[in-house]
Short mmCIF file of C-alpha atoms and ligand atoms in Angstrom, two decimals:
data_model
loop_
_atom_site.label_atom_id
_atom_site.label_comp_id
_atom_site.label_asym_id
_atom_site.label_seq_id
_atom_site.Cartn_x
_atom_site.Cartn_y
_atom_site.Cartn_z
CA MET A 1 -13.54 9.25 -43.81
CA ALA A 2 -15.11 9.75 -40.38
CA LYS A 3 -13.69 7.52 -37.64
CA ALA A 4 -15.96 4.69 -36.52
CA PHE A 5 -15.39 5.44 -32.83
CA ASP A 6 -15.09 8.60 -30.73
CA PHE A 7 -11.80 7.30 -29.26
CA ASP A 8 -9.21 4.59 -29.87
CA LEU A 9 -9.14 3.94 -26.12
CA VAL A 10 -11.29 5.02 -23.20
CA ILE A 11 -9.87 4.41 -19.75
CA ILE A 12 -12.31 4.22 -16.86
CA GLY A 13 -10.72 5.43 -13.63
CA ALA A 14 -7.94 7.98 -13.12
CA GLY A 15 -6.01 6.33 -10.30
CA PRO A 16 -2.28 5.53 -10.68
CA GLY A 17 -3.14 2.62 -13.01
CA GLY A 18 -5.62 4.52 -15.18
CA TYR A 19 -3.87 7.86 -15.52
CA THR A 20 -0.46 6.28 -16.19
CA ALA A 21 -1.99 4.04 -18.86
CA ALA A 22 -3.72 7.06 -20.42
CA ILE A 23 -0.45 8.97 -20.75
CA ARG A 24 1.43 5.95 -22.14
CA ALA A 25 -1.37 5.23 -24.64
CA ALA A 26 -1.26 8.85 -25.83
CA GLN A 27 2.53 8.58 -26.22
CA LEU A 28 1.90 5.54 -28.41
CA GLY A 29 -0.32 7.61 -30.71
CA MET A 30 -3.78 6.59 -29.53
CA LYS A 31 -6.68 9.01 -29.26
CA VAL A 32 -7.41 8.59 -25.54
CA ALA A 33 -10.03 9.70 -23.05
CA CYS A 34 -10.05 9.04 -19.31
CA VAL A 35 -13.39 9.00 -17.49
CA GLU A 36 -13.26 9.73 -13.75
CA LYS A 37 -16.27 10.28 -11.51
CA ASP A 38 -14.38 12.23 -8.85
CA PRO A 39 -13.64 15.87 -9.67
CA LYS A 40 -10.06 15.22 -8.52
CA LEU A 41 -7.75 12.99 -10.56
CA GLY A 42 -5.45 10.46 -8.87
CA GLY A 43 -7.82 7.83 -7.48
CA THR A 44 -7.70 6.25 -4.04
CA CYS A 45 -3.90 6.46 -3.86
CA LEU A 46 -3.78 10.21 -4.27
CA ARG A 47 -7.10 11.32 -2.76
CA VAL A 48 -7.50 9.09 0.32
CA GLY A 49 -4.68 6.52 0.29
CA CYS A 50 -0.92 6.49 -0.18
CA ILE A 51 -0.30 10.21 -0.52
CA PRO A 52 -2.37 11.66 2.34
CA SER A 53 -1.29 8.82 4.65
CA LYS A 54 2.38 9.30 3.78
CA THR A 55 2.07 13.05 4.42
CA LEU A 56 0.63 12.29 7.86
CA LEU A 57 3.26 9.61 8.53
CA GLU A 58 6.20 11.79 7.48
CA THR A 59 5.01 14.75 9.53
CA THR A 60 4.08 12.86 12.69
CA GLU A 61 7.39 11.03 12.59
CA LYS A 62 9.19 14.37 12.45
CA PHE A 63 7.03 15.51 15.37
CA VAL A 64 7.88 12.58 17.67
CA THR A 65 11.54 12.72 16.65
CA ALA A 66 11.69 16.38 17.62
CA ARG A 67 9.76 15.79 20.84
CA ASP A 68 11.42 12.60 22.03
CA ARG A 69 14.84 12.33 20.41
CA PHE A 70 16.19 15.75 19.52
CA SER A 71 17.49 16.44 23.03
CA ARG A 72 19.66 13.34 23.03
CA ILE A 73 21.39 14.40 19.83
CA GLY A 74 21.97 17.91 21.14
CA ILE A 75 19.12 19.87 19.58
CA LYS A 76 17.30 21.94 22.15
CA CYS A 77 13.67 22.69 21.47
CA ASP A 78 11.03 22.94 24.15
CA ASN A 79 7.28 22.64 23.94
CA VAL A 80 7.19 20.74 20.69
CA ALA A 81 3.52 20.42 19.74
CA MET A 82 1.51 19.30 16.77
CA ASP A 83 -0.96 21.67 15.12
CA LEU A 84 -3.56 19.26 13.72
CA PRO A 85 -5.45 21.75 11.50
CA VAL A 86 -2.15 22.84 9.88
CA LEU A 87 -1.13 19.21 9.38
CA MET A 88 -4.46 18.37 7.73
CA ALA A 89 -4.48 21.53 5.60
CA ARG A 90 -0.98 20.79 4.31
CA LYS A 91 -1.95 17.18 3.55
CA ASP A 92 -4.91 18.49 1.53
CA LYS A 93 -2.61 20.90 -0.29
CA VAL A 94 -0.19 18.12 -1.21
CA VAL A 95 -3.11 16.13 -2.62
CA ASP A 96 -4.52 19.10 -4.54
CA THR A 97 -1.12 20.01 -6.00
CA LEU A 98 -0.50 16.48 -7.24
CA ALA A 99 -4.05 16.14 -8.62
CA THR A 100 -3.60 19.41 -10.54
CA GLY A 101 -0.31 18.01 -11.80
CA ILE A 102 -2.10 15.00 -13.34
CA ALA A 103 -4.61 17.33 -15.02
CA GLY A 104 -1.59 19.18 -16.48
CA LEU A 105 -0.07 15.92 -17.70
CA PHE A 106 -3.36 15.02 -19.40
CA LYS A 107 -3.34 18.38 -21.22
CA LYS A 108 0.32 18.04 -22.20
CA ASN A 109 -0.26 14.52 -23.59
CA LYS A 110 -3.63 15.37 -25.18
CA VAL A 111 -5.56 12.91 -23.04
CA GLU A 112 -9.20 14.02 -22.96
CA ARG A 113 -10.50 14.17 -19.40
CA ILE A 114 -14.17 13.32 -18.96
CA VAL A 115 -15.76 13.95 -15.55
CA GLY A 116 -18.58 11.53 -14.80
CA THR A 117 -19.55 7.95 -13.99
CA ALA A 118 -19.12 5.40 -16.77
CA THR A 119 -21.66 2.62 -17.38
CA PHE A 120 -21.32 0.10 -20.20
CA THR A 121 -24.24 0.08 -22.64
CA GLY A 122 -22.51 -2.43 -24.92
CA ALA A 123 -19.02 -3.80 -25.61
CA LYS A 124 -18.06 -0.65 -27.54
CA THR A 125 -20.10 2.03 -25.80
CA ILE A 126 -20.48 3.65 -22.41
CA LYS A 127 -22.88 6.19 -20.98
CA VAL A 128 -21.21 8.87 -18.85
CA THR A 129 -23.40 10.45 -16.19
CA SER A 130 -22.40 13.70 -14.51
CA VAL A 131 -24.02 16.76 -12.95
CA THR A 132 -24.32 18.23 -16.45
CA GLY A 133 -26.30 15.25 -17.75
CA GLU A 134 -25.62 12.10 -19.72
CA LYS A 135 -23.63 11.40 -22.87
CA SER A 136 -22.83 8.33 -24.90
CA ILE A 137 -19.21 7.62 -25.90
CA SER A 138 -17.87 4.92 -28.20
CA ALA A 139 -14.35 3.52 -28.31
CA GLU A 140 -12.49 0.80 -30.11
CA LYS A 141 -11.06 -0.39 -26.80
CA PHE A 142 -11.74 0.18 -23.11
CA LEU A 143 -9.44 -0.20 -20.12
CA ILE A 144 -11.13 -0.63 -16.74
CA ALA A 145 -9.07 0.75 -13.83
CA THR A 146 -11.78 1.39 -11.25
CA GLY A 147 -9.75 0.23 -8.25
CA SER A 148 -11.07 -0.96 -4.90
CA VAL A 149 -13.03 0.09 -1.81
CA PRO A 150 -12.61 -0.80 1.89
CA ILE A 151 -14.21 -4.06 3.06
CA GLU A 152 -16.93 -3.60 5.66
CA LEU A 153 -17.41 -6.04 8.56
CA PRO A 154 -21.02 -7.18 8.98
CA ASN A 155 -20.97 -6.52 12.73
CA LEU A 156 -19.17 -3.18 12.40
CA LYS A 157 -20.85 -1.23 9.61
CA PHE A 158 -19.14 2.02 8.63
CA ASP A 159 -20.91 5.16 9.86
CA GLY A 160 -18.10 7.47 8.76
CA LYS A 161 -17.79 9.06 12.22
CA LYS A 162 -17.15 6.45 14.92
CA ILE A 163 -16.75 3.34 12.79
CA ILE A 164 -14.54 4.47 9.99
CA SER A 165 -12.45 3.27 7.07
CA SER A 166 -9.07 4.65 6.00
CA ASP A 167 -10.98 7.24 3.93
CA GLN A 168 -11.97 9.03 7.15
CA ALA A 169 -8.94 8.00 9.25
CA ILE A 170 -6.73 10.33 7.20
CA ALA A 171 -8.96 13.29 7.97
CA LEU A 172 -10.02 13.22 11.66
CA ASP A 173 -10.43 16.75 13.01
CA ARG A 174 -9.34 15.83 16.53
CA VAL A 175 -7.10 13.21 18.07
CA PRO A 176 -9.26 10.44 19.57
CA GLU A 177 -8.40 9.51 23.14
CA LYS A 178 -8.87 5.81 22.44
CA MET A 179 -8.74 4.22 19.02
CA VAL A 180 -9.37 0.58 18.18
CA VAL A 181 -7.95 -0.60 14.87
CA ILE A 182 -9.25 -3.83 13.35
CA GLY A 183 -6.59 -5.41 11.13
CA ALA A 184 -2.80 -5.28 11.41
CA GLY A 185 -2.20 -5.00 7.66
CA ALA A 186 -0.46 -2.07 5.96
CA ILE A 187 -3.34 0.36 6.53
CA GLY A 188 -3.90 -0.71 10.14
CA LEU A 189 -0.22 -0.34 11.07
CA GLU A 190 0.38 2.92 9.21
CA LEU A 191 -2.70 4.69 10.57
CA SER A 192 -2.15 3.25 14.07
CA SER A 193 1.29 4.86 13.92
CA VAL A 194 -0.10 8.24 12.86
CA TRP A 195 -2.75 8.49 15.59
CA SER A 196 -0.62 6.92 18.29
CA ARG A 197 2.11 9.49 17.58
CA LEU A 198 -0.49 12.22 17.86
CA GLY A 199 -1.51 10.97 21.31
CA ALA A 200 -4.29 8.38 20.84
CA LYS A 201 -4.16 5.18 22.88
CA VAL A 202 -4.27 2.68 20.01
CA THR A 203 -5.24 -1.01 20.34
CA VAL A 204 -5.03 -3.27 17.28
CA LEU A 205 -7.14 -6.44 16.92
CA GLU A 206 -5.78 -8.90 14.37
CA ILE A 207 -7.31 -12.22 13.42
CA TYR A 208 -3.95 -13.70 12.33
CA ARG A 209 -1.10 -14.60 14.71
CA THR A 210 1.26 -11.77 13.72
CA THR A 211 1.18 -8.38 12.02
CA LEU A 212 1.20 -8.34 8.21
CA PRO A 213 0.15 -11.85 7.17
CA GLY A 214 2.15 -12.63 4.03
CA ALA A 215 5.28 -10.77 5.14
CA ASP A 216 8.40 -12.63 6.27
CA GLU A 217 7.48 -13.75 9.78
CA GLU A 218 10.73 -12.71 11.41
CA MET A 219 10.17 -9.20 10.04
CA SER A 220 6.50 -9.17 11.14
CA LYS A 221 7.57 -10.02 14.67
CA LEU A 222 10.28 -7.37 14.72
CA MET A 223 7.71 -4.89 13.43
CA GLU A 224 5.30 -5.86 16.23
CA LYS A 225 8.04 -5.45 18.86
CA THR A 226 8.95 -2.01 17.53
CA LEU A 227 5.36 -0.81 17.43
CA ARG A 228 4.69 -2.13 20.94
CA GLU A 229 7.72 -0.11 22.12
CA GLN A 230 6.09 2.90 20.49
CA GLY A 231 3.00 2.40 22.67
CA ILE A 232 0.62 0.47 20.40
CA THR A 233 -1.19 -2.51 21.99
CA PHE A 234 -1.87 -5.67 19.96
CA HIS A 235 -4.28 -8.57 20.42
CA PHE A 236 -3.58 -11.36 17.95
CA VAL A 237 -5.77 -14.29 16.92
CA SER A 238 -8.60 -11.98 17.92
CA GLN A 239 -11.58 -10.61 16.11
CA ALA A 240 -14.22 -8.04 16.83
CA THR A 241 -17.54 -9.70 17.55
CA GLY A 242 -19.64 -6.56 17.82
CA ILE A 243 -19.96 -3.05 19.09
CA LYS A 244 -22.17 -1.38 21.67
CA GLU A 245 -22.72 2.17 22.79
CA ASP A 246 -24.06 3.17 26.20
CA LYS A 247 -23.78 6.30 28.28
CA THR A 248 -20.17 5.50 29.13
CA GLY A 249 -19.35 5.48 25.42
CA LEU A 250 -18.54 3.12 22.57
CA LYS A 251 -17.18 -0.36 23.26
CA VAL A 252 -15.78 -2.92 20.82
CA ARG A 253 -16.35 -6.52 21.87
CA PHE A 254 -13.68 -8.95 20.83
CA ALA A 255 -12.75 -12.55 21.43
CA ALA A 256 -10.36 -15.24 20.32
CA LYS A 257 -10.81 -16.01 16.63
CA ASP A 258 -12.86 -19.16 17.18
CA ALA A 259 -14.95 -18.05 20.17
CA LYS A 260 -18.71 -17.83 19.70
CA PRO A 261 -20.32 -14.36 19.77
CA GLY A 262 -21.75 -13.69 23.23
CA SER A 263 -19.42 -16.24 24.88
CA ALA A 264 -17.73 -15.63 28.22
CA ALA A 265 -14.41 -15.30 26.38
CA GLU A 266 -15.47 -11.92 25.01
CA THR A 267 -13.65 -8.80 26.19
CA GLU A 268 -14.66 -5.16 25.77
CA LEU A 269 -12.44 -2.34 24.62
CA PRO A 270 -13.56 1.27 25.04
CA ALA A 271 -13.07 3.38 21.91
CA ASP A 272 -13.82 6.87 20.63
CA VAL A 273 -13.13 5.76 17.07
CA VAL A 274 -12.91 2.31 15.48
CA LEU A 275 -10.90 2.00 12.28
CA VAL A 276 -11.81 -1.08 10.26
CA ALA A 277 -8.83 -1.97 8.04
CA VAL A 278 -9.45 -5.60 7.10
CA GLY A 279 -8.65 -5.30 3.42
CA ARG A 280 -10.16 -3.85 0.26
CA LYS A 281 -12.33 -5.33 -2.47
CA ALA A 282 -12.50 -4.74 -6.22
CA TYR A 283 -14.82 -1.91 -7.19
CA THR A 284 -16.97 -2.34 -10.29
CA GLY A 285 -19.92 -0.33 -8.90
CA GLU A 286 -21.89 1.29 -11.68
CA LEU A 287 -20.00 -0.29 -14.61
CA ASN A 288 -22.81 -2.68 -15.63
CA LEU A 289 -20.23 -5.24 -16.75
CA ALA A 290 -22.93 -7.66 -17.94
CA ALA A 291 -23.89 -5.29 -20.77
CA ALA A 292 -20.36 -5.59 -22.13
CA GLY A 293 -19.89 -9.31 -21.51
CA VAL A 294 -17.19 -8.80 -18.86
CA GLN A 295 -17.05 -11.50 -16.19
CA THR A 296 -15.80 -11.43 -12.60
CA ASP A 297 -14.47 -14.13 -10.27
CA SER A 298 -15.94 -15.30 -6.94
CA ARG A 299 -14.37 -12.27 -5.20
CA GLY A 300 -15.82 -9.76 -7.65
CA ARG A 301 -12.49 -9.16 -9.41
CA ILE A 302 -12.55 -8.80 -13.19
CA THR A 303 -11.19 -11.92 -14.88
CA ILE A 304 -8.33 -11.24 -17.28
CA ASN A 305 -5.83 -13.22 -19.35
CA HIS A 306 -2.04 -12.68 -19.57
CA ALA A 307 -2.63 -9.65 -21.85
CA PHE A 308 -5.06 -7.97 -19.38
CA GLN A 309 -7.93 -8.80 -21.72
CA THR A 310 -11.30 -9.48 -20.07
CA THR A 311 -13.91 -11.94 -21.34
CA ALA A 312 -14.88 -9.18 -23.81
CA ALA A 313 -12.14 -9.04 -26.46
CA ASP A 314 -11.71 -5.24 -26.61
CA ILE A 315 -12.14 -4.53 -22.92
CA PHE A 316 -9.08 -4.73 -20.68
CA ALA A 317 -8.64 -4.37 -16.91
CA ILE A 318 -5.76 -3.62 -14.55
CA GLY A 319 -4.92 -2.67 -10.95
CA ASP A 320 -6.96 -3.34 -7.78
CA VAL A 321 -10.00 -4.39 -9.81
CA VAL A 322 -8.13 -7.53 -10.99
CA ALA A 323 -6.28 -10.20 -8.97
CA GLY A 324 -2.91 -9.50 -7.33
CA PRO A 325 -1.56 -7.17 -4.65
CA MET A 326 -3.52 -3.93 -4.32
CA LEU A 327 -0.63 -1.55 -4.86
CA ALA A 328 -0.39 1.68 -6.83
CA HIS A 329 2.89 0.68 -8.48
CA LYS A 330 1.51 -2.73 -9.52
CA ALA A 331 -1.43 -0.92 -11.17
CA GLU A 332 0.95 1.49 -12.94
CA GLU A 333 3.06 -1.35 -14.31
CA GLU A 334 -0.04 -3.19 -15.50
CA GLY A 335 -1.49 -0.03 -17.10
CA VAL A 336 1.65 0.57 -19.13
CA ALA A 337 1.99 -3.09 -20.12
CA ALA A 338 -1.70 -3.32 -21.11
CA VAL A 339 -1.60 -0.37 -23.51
CA GLU A 340 1.78 -1.41 -24.90
CA LEU A 341 0.33 -4.85 -25.69
CA MET A 342 -2.70 -3.16 -27.30
CA ALA A 343 -0.24 -1.23 -29.48
CA GLY A 344 1.52 -4.44 -30.53
CA LYS A 345 4.53 -3.88 -28.27
CA ALA A 346 6.07 -6.25 -25.75
CA GLY A 347 4.41 -4.97 -22.54
CA HIS A 348 5.32 -7.07 -19.50
CA VAL A 349 5.01 -7.04 -15.71
CA ASP A 350 7.52 -8.95 -13.59
CA TYR A 351 5.28 -9.98 -10.70
CA ASN A 352 8.25 -11.52 -8.83
CA THR A 353 9.87 -8.16 -8.33
CA ILE A 354 7.03 -5.96 -7.10
CA PRO A 355 8.18 -4.31 -3.87
CA LEU A 356 5.92 -4.03 -0.83
CA VAL A 357 6.39 -1.27 1.71
CA VAL A 358 4.83 -0.45 5.06
CA TYR A 359 5.63 3.15 5.99
CA THR A 360 5.92 2.74 9.75
CA ALA A 361 9.03 3.91 11.63
CA PRO A 362 11.24 2.16 10.84
CA GLU A 363 9.80 1.24 7.45
CA LEU A 364 9.43 -2.35 6.33
CA ALA A 365 10.06 -3.13 2.67
CA TRP A 366 10.44 -6.40 0.88
CA VAL A 367 10.62 -7.98 -2.55
CA GLY A 368 10.46 -11.60 -3.66
CA LYS A 369 9.92 -14.63 -1.48
CA THR A 370 9.66 -14.85 2.30
CA GLN A 371 11.56 -17.47 4.29
CA GLU A 372 8.25 -19.29 4.96
CA GLU A 373 7.37 -19.39 1.23
CA LEU A 374 10.75 -20.86 0.30
CA THR A 375 10.50 -23.45 3.08
CA THR A 376 6.98 -24.45 2.01
CA GLN A 377 8.10 -24.71 -1.62
CA GLY A 378 11.05 -26.90 -0.60
CA VAL A 379 13.61 -24.47 -2.05
CA LYS A 380 17.04 -24.73 -0.45
CA PHE A 381 18.34 -21.28 0.44
CA ARG A 382 21.00 -19.43 2.43
CA VAL A 383 20.25 -16.43 4.65
CA GLY A 384 22.38 -13.32 5.08
CA LYS A 385 21.49 -10.71 7.72
CA PHE A 386 22.96 -7.40 8.72
CA ARG A 387 21.76 -5.13 11.51
CA PHE A 388 21.58 -1.37 11.12
CA THR A 389 23.24 -1.03 14.56
CA ALA A 390 26.50 -1.77 12.69
CA ASN A 391 25.82 0.66 9.81
CA ALA A 392 27.80 3.87 10.27
CA ARG A 393 25.37 6.11 8.39
CA ALA A 394 22.36 4.83 10.37
CA MET A 395 24.33 5.54 13.53
CA CYS A 396 25.13 9.12 12.37
CA MET A 397 21.42 9.58 11.62
CA ASP A 398 20.43 8.28 15.09
CA GLU A 399 18.34 5.67 13.28
CA ALA A 400 20.35 2.53 13.89
CA HIS A 401 17.39 0.14 14.20
CA GLY A 402 16.37 -2.82 12.11
CA VAL A 403 17.89 -5.42 9.86
CA VAL A 404 18.43 -6.37 6.22
CA LYS A 405 17.80 -10.01 5.37
CA ILE A 406 18.71 -11.57 2.03
CA LEU A 407 17.53 -15.01 0.94
CA ALA A 408 19.60 -16.56 -1.84
CA ASP A 409 19.32 -19.90 -3.63
CA GLU A 410 21.69 -22.42 -2.00
CA TYR A 411 23.09 -23.68 -5.33
CA SER A 412 22.93 -20.77 -7.81
CA ASP A 413 23.20 -17.96 -5.18
CA ARG A 414 20.47 -16.10 -7.10
CA VAL A 415 18.68 -13.60 -4.83
CA LEU A 416 15.17 -14.89 -4.10
CA GLY A 417 13.98 -12.37 -1.53
CA VAL A 418 15.14 -9.24 0.28
CA HIS A 419 13.52 -7.95 3.48
CA ILE A 420 14.46 -4.65 5.06
CA LEU A 421 13.22 -3.23 8.35
CA GLY A 422 15.07 0.01 8.83
CA PRO A 423 15.53 3.67 7.99
CA GLN A 424 14.40 4.58 4.46
CA ALA A 425 13.64 0.95 3.64
CA SER A 426 11.15 2.17 0.99
CA SER A 427 14.06 3.68 -0.96
CA LEU A 428 16.64 1.03 -0.11
CA ILE A 429 14.45 -1.73 -1.54
CA ALA A 430 14.95 -0.29 -5.05
CA GLU A 431 18.48 -1.72 -5.12
CA ALA A 432 17.10 -5.17 -4.30
CA VAL A 433 14.37 -4.83 -6.93
CA ILE A 434 16.89 -3.97 -9.65
CA ALA A 435 19.20 -6.76 -8.52
CA MET A 436 16.40 -9.32 -8.64
CA ALA A 437 15.00 -8.00 -11.93
CA MET A 438 18.47 -8.52 -13.43
CA GLY A 439 18.75 -12.01 -11.92
CA ALA A 440 21.62 -11.00 -9.63
CA SER A 441 23.28 -13.32 -7.14
CA SER A 442 24.13 -12.25 -3.59
CA GLU A 443 27.77 -12.32 -4.75
CA ASP A 444 26.90 -9.70 -7.43
CA ILE A 445 25.56 -7.36 -4.73
CA ALA A 446 28.48 -8.13 -2.42
CA ARG A 447 31.00 -7.22 -5.14
CA THR A 448 29.27 -3.96 -6.10
CA CYS A 449 30.94 -0.83 -4.71
CA HIS A 450 28.62 1.00 -2.29
CA ALA A 451 29.29 4.58 -1.12
CA HIS A 452 30.54 4.96 2.44
CA PRO A 453 28.96 5.95 4.72
CA SER A 454 25.51 5.09 3.38
CA LEU A 455 22.47 3.02 4.29
CA PRO A 456 22.76 0.75 1.21
CA GLU A 457 26.00 -0.60 2.68
CA ALA A 458 23.73 -2.63 4.97
CA ILE A 459 22.40 -4.42 1.87
CA ARG A 460 25.91 -5.17 0.71
CA GLU A 461 26.86 -6.47 4.15
CA ALA A 462 23.76 -8.71 4.20
CA ALA A 463 24.81 -10.02 0.77
CA LEU A 464 28.30 -10.72 2.17
CA ALA A 465 26.64 -12.44 5.13
CA VAL A 466 24.97 -14.95 2.80
CA ASP A 467 28.50 -16.34 2.39
CA GLY A 468 29.45 -15.69 6.03
CA ARG A 469 31.94 -12.91 5.25
CA MET A 470 30.52 -9.70 6.66
CA ILE A 471 33.14 -7.06 7.35
CA ASN A 472 31.44 -4.83 9.92
CA SER A 473 29.86 -7.39 12.21
P1 NAI B 501 -4.55 -6.07 4.33
O1 NAI B 501 -5.15 -7.18 3.61
O2 NAI B 501 -3.14 -5.66 4.06
O3 NAI B 501 -4.64 -6.34 5.91
C1 NAI B 501 -5.87 -6.62 6.53
C2 NAI B 501 -5.60 -7.28 7.87
O4 NAI B 501 -6.82 -7.46 8.53
C3 NAI B 501 -4.95 -8.64 7.74
O5 NAI B 501 -3.85 -8.67 8.63
C4 NAI B 501 -6.06 -9.60 8.13
O6 NAI B 501 -5.58 -10.77 8.72
C5 NAI B 501 -6.84 -8.75 9.12
N1 NAI B 501 -8.24 -9.12 9.29
C6 NAI B 501 -9.12 -9.50 8.33
N2 NAI B 501 -10.33 -9.70 8.87
C7 NAI B 501 -10.23 -9.42 10.19
C8 NAI B 501 -11.15 -9.41 11.28
N3 NAI B 501 -12.42 -9.72 11.11
N4 NAI B 501 -10.69 -9.06 12.50
C9 NAI B 501 -9.38 -8.74 12.69
N5 NAI B 501 -8.48 -8.72 11.69
C10 NAI B 501 -8.90 -9.05 10.46
O7 NAI B 501 -5.55 -4.85 4.11
P2 NAI B 501 -5.44 -3.30 4.44
O8 NAI B 501 -4.38 -3.02 5.45
O9 NAI B 501 -6.84 -2.89 4.74
O10 NAI B 501 -4.98 -2.69 3.07
C11 NAI B 501 -5.80 -2.87 1.90
C12 NAI B 501 -4.93 -2.95 0.69
O11 NAI B 501 -4.27 -1.74 0.48
C13 NAI B 501 -3.87 -4.03 0.81
O12 NAI B 501 -3.80 -4.77 -0.38
C14 NAI B 501 -2.60 -3.27 1.02
O13 NAI B 501 -1.47 -3.91 0.48
C15 NAI B 501 -2.89 -1.96 0.32
N6 NAI B 501 -2.14 -0.90 1.00
C16 NAI B 501 -0.82 -0.79 0.78
C17 NAI B 501 -0.09 0.15 1.45
C18 NAI B 501 1.36 0.22 1.22
O14 NAI B 501 1.84 -0.36 0.26
N7 NAI B 501 2.09 0.92 2.07
C19 NAI B 501 -0.69 1.08 2.39
C20 NAI B 501 -2.07 0.86 2.56
C21 NAI B 501 -2.75 -0.09 1.87
#
């Protein structure tokens, strides 16, 4: 008997959430297609987000290390210089290689790739529009994973050249002399680091009173101090009120958060390029959700229940297009859980143990609660801290900067939050994530044997510090 639908599941969007869900659904025996409008698979994360920015961050960090710090550790190399076209070409190659890899994974797992833009024509059908025309596709279930786009400020509209989003800030063909960055979130800080290392004079305007609202405040302040030492200028509790261009160039006007536009409190900052990095918003563009009965909330995010099901029973949604942190790994977890639940399995996402990382130098990574959150919630906790200046491996690496901070419940000793500013924090945080996922206490971490000399010893020492019994400090 002919099947009622073309596919068991059609996934819309091939970012980390969508493509991971597609592979998992195929593993579970579903006939799966993934519709993606961009010719390259991988979504924002791979094409214009995490991967290109991390390539730029890794390389520029190597550059400044060689230029500024090699001589003090005995490596002689003169005239260290950055070749921007080579850097950009390699970044593009990394992206292309990984995108080709996803295409290969689709083939291997028999996921049908459909290039085009999906629009719902009903709860069980979409129309896919591409350069080759239009076709109608039916599926028993749909999973929406269309991600997010940068938020535009009304008084600083993107022009893609001088007023740019992260999409363009990863691909500038020359180093701007002066760059103004609006927003000291993850994107603002990472891309400020890249262009400052390459020689731009970077000034960051942030509406909040520290970098990274939502991070542990002690860590945010340490991050600010470190980035100031690296040459980045910050203005907090400040917002851009407008922009003007005259024959002397582009100028961003800014003022204290509550000042009126045009008031005497306004200051001007000259800029060659203005990066607006004030957050991202859910992207449902051409989906025509109304035709399928899918509803959104006041912020345009698709409304879902605990099983990722939208207001239309057979349409599911995950990742940046639904509520929660806009992170590739959160989308991946949700994609896997959503299709496992569709297949009658026990898919689950532990939202308390999703790590957050800012890839500055040093990196900041954290998982669980901040000190401010615990205080607000009235939770009694103990704090253990250990500085990388006392970690032998960090010293050997000439990277002895930063701190590990562990927050543990005062009565049960269960680890409630771990915050790391230091070398390779993005990797170190994995130990904390596993510990918290397993419900570990700080004593559990403290009594676990850690290799010596190694960076994770700093986590163990911070766990010992919760009970006031550090060895190396
Ligand atoms: P964000 O929400 O992390 O930070 C935006 C910043 O802009 C905030 O500090 C906010 O207070 C500030 N802001 C908002 N309006 C402003 C205004 N008018 N003037 C001045 N400052 C203003 O957003 P971001 O950095 O754009 O990143 C978007 C999303 O992408 C986030 O969810 C982020 O977590 C994610 N992302 C994650 C990365 C990572 O995990 N390493 C890297 C890049 C992005």
